[in-house]
Coordinates of C-alpha atoms in Angstrom, one line a residue:
M2 CA 5.8 -3.9 11.7
A3 CA 4.0 -4.7 8.5
A4 CA 6.4 -2.6 6.4
A5 CA 9.4 -4.5 7.8
A6 CA 7.7 -7.8 7.2
L7 CA 7.1 -6.8 3.6
T8 CA 10.7 -5.9 3.2
R9 CA 11.9 -9.2 4.5
E10 CA 9.7 -11.1 2.1
G11 CA 11.8 -10.0 -0.9
G12 CA 11.0 -12.0 -4.0
E13 CA 9.3 -10.7 -7.1
D14 CA 8.7 -7.0 -7.2
A15 CA 9.1 -6.2 -3.5
F16 CA 9.2 -2.6 -4.5
R17 CA 5.6 -2.7 -5.7
R18 CA 4.4 -4.3 -2.5
L19 CA 5.9 -1.5 -0.4
F20 CA 4.6 1.2 -2.8
R21 CA 1.1 -0.1 -2.2
F22 CA 1.7 -0.4 1.5
Y23 CA 2.6 3.3 1.9
R24 CA 0.0 4.4 -0.7
Q25 CA -2.8 2.7 1.3
R26 CA -1.9 3.1 4.9
D27 CA -3.0 5.9 7.2
A28 CA -0.6 8.5 8.4
S29 CA -0.2 6.8 11.8
D30 CA 1.5 3.8 10.4
L31 CA 4.7 5.5 9.2
R32 CA 7.2 4.4 11.9
G33 CA 9.5 2.7 9.3
V34 CA 10.0 5.9 7.3
V35 CA 13.5 7.5 7.6
D36 CA 13.2 11.1 8.9
F37 CA 16.4 13.1 8.3
S38 CA 15.2 15.7 10.8
A39 CA 15.9 13.1 13.4
P40 CA 18.5 10.8 11.7
G41 CA 19.5 7.5 13.1
G42 CA 19.9 3.8 12.2
Q43 CA 21.2 3.5 8.6
V44 CA 21.8 7.3 8.3
F45 CA 25.3 8.8 8.5
R46 CA 26.7 12.3 8.0
S47 CA 28.1 13.0 4.5
Q48 CA 31.0 15.3 3.8
L49 CA 30.4 18.3 1.5
S50 CA 32.9 20.2 -0.7
I51 CA 32.7 23.4 1.3
S52 CA 35.5 25.2 -0.6
S53 CA 33.7 24.6 -3.9
V54 CA 31.0 27.2 -3.3
S55 CA 31.8 30.7 -1.9
D56 CA 29.5 32.1 0.7
Q57 CA 28.6 34.9 -1.7
D58 CA 27.5 32.4 -4.4
A59 CA 25.5 30.5 -1.9
Y60 CA 23.8 33.7 -0.8
R61 CA 23.1 34.6 -4.4
A62 CA 21.3 31.3 -4.9
G63 CA 19.3 31.8 -1.7
L64 CA 21.2 29.2 0.3
Q65 CA 23.0 29.2 3.6
P66 CA 26.8 29.0 3.5
V67 CA 27.7 25.3 2.7
S68 CA 29.6 25.1 6.0
Q69 CA 26.2 25.4 7.7
W70 CA 24.4 22.7 5.7
K71 CA 23.8 19.2 7.1
A72 CA 24.1 16.4 4.6
Y73 CA 23.4 12.7 5.1
G74 CA 23.9 9.4 3.3
L75 CA 22.2 6.0 3.7
N76 CA 24.1 2.7 4.2
G77 CA 23.7 0.6 1.1
Y78 CA 23.2 3.6 -1.2
P79 CA 26.5 5.0 -2.3
G80 CA 26.2 8.4 -4.0
F81 CA 22.9 9.3 -2.4
I82 CA 23.0 12.6 -0.5
F83 CA 20.1 14.1 1.5
I84 CA 20.3 17.8 2.5
P85 CA 17.6 19.0 4.8
N86 CA 16.4 22.5 4.0
P87 CA 19.6 24.6 3.4
F88 CA 17.6 27.6 2.1
L89 CA 17.9 31.0 3.7
P90 CA 14.7 32.4 5.3
G91 CA 12.1 33.4 2.7
C92 CA 14.0 32.1 -0.3
Q93 CA 11.9 29.0 -0.9
R94 CA 9.1 31.4 -1.8
H95 CA 11.0 32.5 -4.9
W96 CA 11.2 29.0 -6.3
V97 CA 7.5 28.3 -5.6
K98 CA 6.5 31.4 -7.4
Q99 CA 8.8 30.6 -10.3
C100 CA 7.2 27.1 -10.6
L101 CA 3.7 28.5 -10.6
K102 CA 4.0 31.8 -12.4
L103 CA 7.1 31.8 -14.6
Y104 CA 8.3 28.3 -15.6
P105 CA 4.9 27.1 -17.0
Q106 CA 5.0 29.9 -19.5
K107 CA 5.9 29.3 -23.2
P108 CA 8.2 28.2 -24.7
N109 CA 8.3 25.7 -21.9
V110 CA 6.0 22.6 -22.2
C111 CA 3.3 21.4 -19.8
N112 CA 0.7 18.6 -19.7
L113 CA -2.1 21.1 -20.5
D114 CA -0.6 21.7 -23.9
L115 CA -1.9 18.2 -24.9
H116 CA -5.5 19.0 -24.4
M117 CA -5.9 22.8 -24.9
A118 CA -5.3 25.3 -27.7
P119 CA -2.0 27.1 -27.4
E120 CA -3.7 30.5 -26.7
K121 CA -5.4 28.9 -23.7
T122 CA -2.1 27.9 -22.0
I123 CA -0.1 31.1 -22.5
D124 CA -0.9 32.5 -19.0
L125 CA -1.9 29.9 -16.6
W126 CA -1.1 32.2 -13.6
G127 CA -3.2 35.0 -14.9
Q128 CA -6.2 32.8 -15.6
S129 CA -5.9 31.1 -12.2
K130 CA -4.8 33.6 -9.5
E131 CA -8.2 35.1 -8.7
Q132 CA -9.9 31.7 -8.6
L133 CA -7.2 30.3 -6.3
R134 CA -7.3 33.3 -4.0
R135 CA -11.0 32.9 -3.5
K136 CA -10.9 29.2 -3.3
G137 CA -12.6 27.6 -0.2
S138 CA -12.2 24.1 1.2
S139 CA -15.0 22.4 -0.8
K140 CA -13.8 19.7 -3.2
R141 CA -16.8 20.5 -5.4
E142 CA -15.3 23.8 -6.5
P143 CA -14.0 23.7 -10.1
R144 CA -10.2 23.5 -10.3
S145 CA -8.1 26.3 -11.7
L146 CA -5.7 25.7 -14.6
L147 CA -2.8 25.8 -12.1
E148 CA -4.5 23.1 -10.1
K149 CA -4.7 21.0 -13.3
L150 CA -1.0 21.4 -13.9
R151 CA 0.8 18.1 -13.5
W152 CA 4.2 18.7 -15.1
V153 CA 6.4 21.2 -16.8
T154 CA 9.6 20.5 -18.8
L155 CA 12.5 22.9 -19.2
G156 CA 15.6 23.0 -21.4
Y157 CA 15.8 19.7 -23.3
H158 CA 12.2 18.5 -23.4
Y159 CA 11.6 14.8 -22.7
N160 CA 9.9 12.8 -25.4
W161 CA 7.4 10.7 -23.5
D162 CA 7.0 8.2 -26.4
T163 CA 10.6 7.5 -27.3
K164 CA 11.8 8.1 -23.7
K165 CA 14.6 10.3 -25.1
Y166 CA 15.8 13.9 -25.4
S167 CA 16.7 15.4 -28.7
A168 CA 18.6 18.4 -30.0
N169 CA 15.6 19.8 -31.9
H170 CA 13.3 20.0 -28.9
H171 CA 15.1 22.5 -26.7
T172 CA 14.3 25.9 -25.1
P173 CA 16.5 28.1 -22.9
F174 CA 17.0 26.7 -19.4
P175 CA 16.0 29.3 -16.7
S176 CA 19.2 31.0 -15.5
D177 CA 18.2 31.3 -11.9
L178 CA 17.4 27.6 -11.6
A179 CA 20.7 26.7 -13.4
F180 CA 22.7 28.8 -10.9
L181 CA 21.0 27.2 -7.9
S182 CA 21.6 23.7 -9.4
E183 CA 25.2 24.4 -10.1
Q184 CA 25.9 25.5 -6.6
V185 CA 24.2 22.5 -5.0
A186 CA 26.1 20.1 -7.4
A187 CA 29.4 21.8 -6.7
A188 CA 28.8 21.5 -2.9
C189 CA 28.3 17.8 -3.4
G190 CA 31.5 17.4 -5.4
F191 CA 30.3 17.9 -8.9
R192 CA 31.9 21.1 -10.1
G193 CA 31.1 22.0 -13.7
F194 CA 27.6 20.5 -13.5
Q195 CA 25.4 21.9 -16.3
A196 CA 21.7 22.2 -15.7
Q197 CA 20.3 21.2 -19.2
A198 CA 16.9 19.6 -18.5
G199 CA 14.3 19.9 -15.8
I200 CA 11.0 18.2 -15.0
L201 CA 8.7 20.0 -12.5
N202 CA 6.1 17.9 -10.9
Y203 CA 3.0 19.3 -9.2
Y204 CA 1.4 17.0 -6.6
H205 CA -1.8 17.1 -4.5
F206 CA -2.8 15.0 -1.6
D207 CA -4.2 12.3 -3.9
S208 CA -1.1 12.2 -6.0
S209 CA 1.6 9.5 -6.4
L210 CA 4.5 8.9 -8.7
G211 CA 5.1 5.4 -10.0
I212 CA 8.2 3.2 -9.9
H213 CA 10.8 4.2 -12.4
V214 CA 14.5 4.8 -13.1
D215 CA 16.0 8.0 -14.5
E216 CA 18.2 6.7 -17.4
S217 CA 17.3 8.7 -20.4
E218 CA 20.1 11.2 -20.0
L219 CA 23.2 10.4 -22.1
D220 CA 25.6 11.2 -19.3
H221 CA 25.0 9.2 -16.1
S222 CA 28.2 10.4 -14.4
R223 CA 26.4 13.6 -13.5
P224 CA 24.0 13.7 -10.6
L225 CA 20.2 14.0 -10.5
L226 CA 19.1 16.9 -8.3
S227 CA 15.7 17.0 -6.6
F228 CA 14.2 20.0 -4.8
S229 CA 10.9 19.8 -2.8
F230 CA 8.6 22.6 -1.7
G231 CA 5.2 22.7 0.1
Q232 CA 3.6 19.7 1.7
S233 CA 5.6 16.6 2.6
S234 CA 5.9 13.2 0.9
I235 CA 7.2 9.7 1.3
F236 CA 10.0 8.9 -1.1
L237 CA 11.0 5.2 -1.9
L238 CA 14.6 4.5 -2.9
G239 CA 15.2 0.9 -4.1
G240 CA 17.8 -1.0 -6.0
L241 CA 18.9 -1.8 -9.5
K242 CA 16.0 -4.3 -9.7
R243 CA 12.4 -4.1 -8.7
E244 CA 12.8 -7.3 -6.7
E245 CA 14.9 -5.3 -4.1
A246 CA 12.8 -3.7 -1.4
P247 CA 13.2 0.1 -1.1
T248 CA 13.9 2.3 1.8
A249 CA 11.2 4.8 2.7
M250 CA 12.1 8.4 3.7
F251 CA 10.3 11.7 4.3
M252 CA 10.8 14.7 2.1
H253 CA 9.8 18.0 3.6
S254 CA 9.7 21.6 2.2
G255 CA 13.2 22.8 1.2
D256 CA 14.8 19.4 1.3
I257 CA 17.3 18.5 -1.5
M258 CA 18.2 15.0 -2.7
V259 CA 21.2 14.2 -4.9
M260 CA 21.4 10.8 -6.7
S261 CA 24.8 10.1 -8.1
G262 CA 27.2 7.3 -8.8
F263 CA 25.7 3.9 -7.9
S264 CA 22.4 5.6 -6.7
R265 CA 22.0 7.5 -10.0
L266 CA 20.2 4.5 -11.7
L267 CA 18.2 3.1 -8.8
Y268 CA 14.5 2.5 -8.9
H269 CA 12.5 5.1 -6.9
A270 CA 8.9 6.4 -6.5
V271 CA 6.6 8.7 -4.5
P272 CA 3.6 6.7 -3.1
R273 CA 2.2 9.4 -0.9
V274 CA 1.9 13.1 -0.3
L275 CA 1.4 14.0 3.3
P276 CA 0.5 17.2 5.3
N277 CA 3.6 18.8 6.8
P278 CA 4.4 17.2 10.2
E279 CA 4.3 20.4 12.1
G280 CA 0.5 20.2 12.0
T281 CA 0.2 23.7 10.5
A282 CA -1.4 24.6 7.2
L283 CA 2.0 25.4 5.7
P284 CA 5.5 24.5 6.9
S285 CA 6.9 27.2 9.1
C286 CA 9.9 27.6 6.7
L287 CA 7.4 29.0 4.2
D288 CA 6.1 31.6 6.7
Q289 CA 9.5 33.3 6.9
A290 CA 9.9 36.6 5.1
L291 CA 12.6 37.3 2.7
S292 CA 15.4 39.7 3.8
S293 CA 15.1 43.1 2.2
D294 CA 18.9 43.1 1.8
L295 CA 19.7 40.7 -1.0
P296 CA 23.3 40.3 -2.1
V297 CA 24.5 41.8 -5.4
G298 CA 23.8 39.5 -8.2
S299 CA 21.2 37.5 -6.3
V300 CA 18.9 35.3 -8.5
I301 CA 16.3 35.5 -5.8
E302 CA 13.5 38.0 -6.3
H303 CA 11.1 39.5 -3.8
S304 CA 7.5 38.2 -4.2
S305 CA 4.7 40.6 -3.8
D306 CA 2.2 39.9 -1.0
E307 CA -0.4 39.4 -3.7
D308 CA 1.6 36.8 -5.5
W309 CA 2.5 34.9 -2.3
Q310 CA -1.1 34.7 -1.3
V311 CA -1.8 32.8 -4.5
C312 CA 1.2 30.5 -4.0
A313 CA 0.3 29.9 -0.3
K314 CA -3.3 29.0 -1.2
Y315 CA -2.0 26.5 -3.8
L316 CA 0.4 24.9 -1.4
L317 CA -2.3 24.3 1.2
S318 CA -2.9 20.9 -0.5
S319 CA 0.1 20.6 -2.8
R320 CA 3.7 19.8 -3.2
I321 CA 6.1 21.0 -6.0
N322 CA 9.2 19.1 -7.0
M323 CA 11.9 20.2 -9.3
T324 CA 14.3 17.6 -10.7
I325 CA 17.3 18.9 -12.6
R326 CA 19.7 16.9 -14.7
Q327 CA 22.6 17.2 -17.1
V328 CA 21.7 15.4 -20.3
L329 CA 25.0 15.5 -22.3
A330 CA 28.6 15.3 -21.2
E331 CA 30.8 18.2 -22.1
G332 CA 31.4 18.1 -25.9
Q333 CA 28.9 15.2 -26.4
K334 CA 26.2 15.4 -29.0
F335 CA 22.9 13.6 -29.6
P336 CA 23.1 10.6 -32.0
E337 CA 21.5 11.1 -35.3
E338 CA 17.9 9.9 -35.4
S339 CA 15.5 9.4 -38.3
G340 CA 11.7 9.5 -38.2
T341 CA 11.3 11.5 -34.9
N342 CA 10.3 15.1 -34.5
G343 CA 11.5 15.3 -30.9
E344 CA 8.1 16.5 -29.7
G345 CA 6.7 13.2 -28.3
Q346 CA 3.4 12.7 -26.6
A347 CA 3.2 13.2 -22.9
P348 CA 1.0 11.4 -20.4
S349 CA -2.6 12.6 -20.1
E350 CA -3.7 14.7 -17.2
D351 CA -5.5 13.0 -14.4
G352 CA -6.1 13.3 -10.7
H353 CA -2.9 11.7 -9.8
H354 CA 0.0 9.8 -11.3
Q355 CA -1.2 6.2 -11.7
E356 CA 1.6 3.7 -11.1
N357 CA 0.3 1.2 -13.7
S358 CA -1.3 3.6 -16.2
R359 CA -0.2 4.0 -19.8
A360 CA 0.8 7.6 -18.9
K361 CA 3.2 6.3 -16.2
R362 CA 4.9 3.9 -18.5
H363 CA 5.7 6.9 -20.7
K364 CA 6.7 9.0 -17.8
P365 CA 9.8 7.3 -16.2
N366 CA 11.9 10.2 -15.0
M367 CA 10.1 12.4 -12.7
D368 CA 11.0 12.8 -9.1

């Protein structure tokens, strides 16, 4: 296969060659992509720390008991864990709604803040929901503000110019997302994980995410957690250098990736967003209704039919990814800096994430 031949070539920037290969090829030429729904080859089963998360806490986070999860690793990538959709029926809807309705609200920061007056970005959901609900299939229709959303930052807000976080640019991290992240991290052997920063990415079928490493956090001993919802994508996981060819894998709705240890600082990218492989408009896991009997203390909320109609319309051509990270070790503080205000300048909005654009060079830690 062409992808295998590119992998064998090695040499300078083998990652870029495969990125372009998967970016440009049609959907029928994806035989070399690892699919964890049918694992084989370099894939092996990973052990989880079942006793670290009670069934009650898993239920409260909208997750199946950890004993029912399947987790996989990849040969050659120590510390990489892939968990195919461990969410309870209907619970993915909560996180989709939060990413579209709640998390883009102030005081959180999004790409639209760079180009619009503050009063224009206060309620993206309210300004977009009717337009989304009525939206047809024509590409000529004007895009709603939600469809122009490319990223949202939570907690410690990343400075796109200095590629750093700072103490003076911080807003409260969402408690429901923190709880979910803490349970997943504990199940993977990282008890005490603190969700301190999040970057939410909003992809469409023409989107891609360039080659980068997540290294701006001050504590690299803590894992990077990645949650995907909506349409599928191809994810490339490479090595410590761009000369090393990456491994391609599918990410489907509800899938979770954990990058820790050796894999925490590897190059990675998303060259392609794909329709879900079931051939339906939305993955079947998003058609499932939420149980009316939620456990006491659940962070999951019921979505109204009206809200879900808007979310479902958005997801027909989109994928949402949440990446959560711990920035500081326990007791650690940011170093003193002079001459920075912590705000930074984020990349400009455009139709997709260009691999070689100025925006991408300032946007290294995304997916």
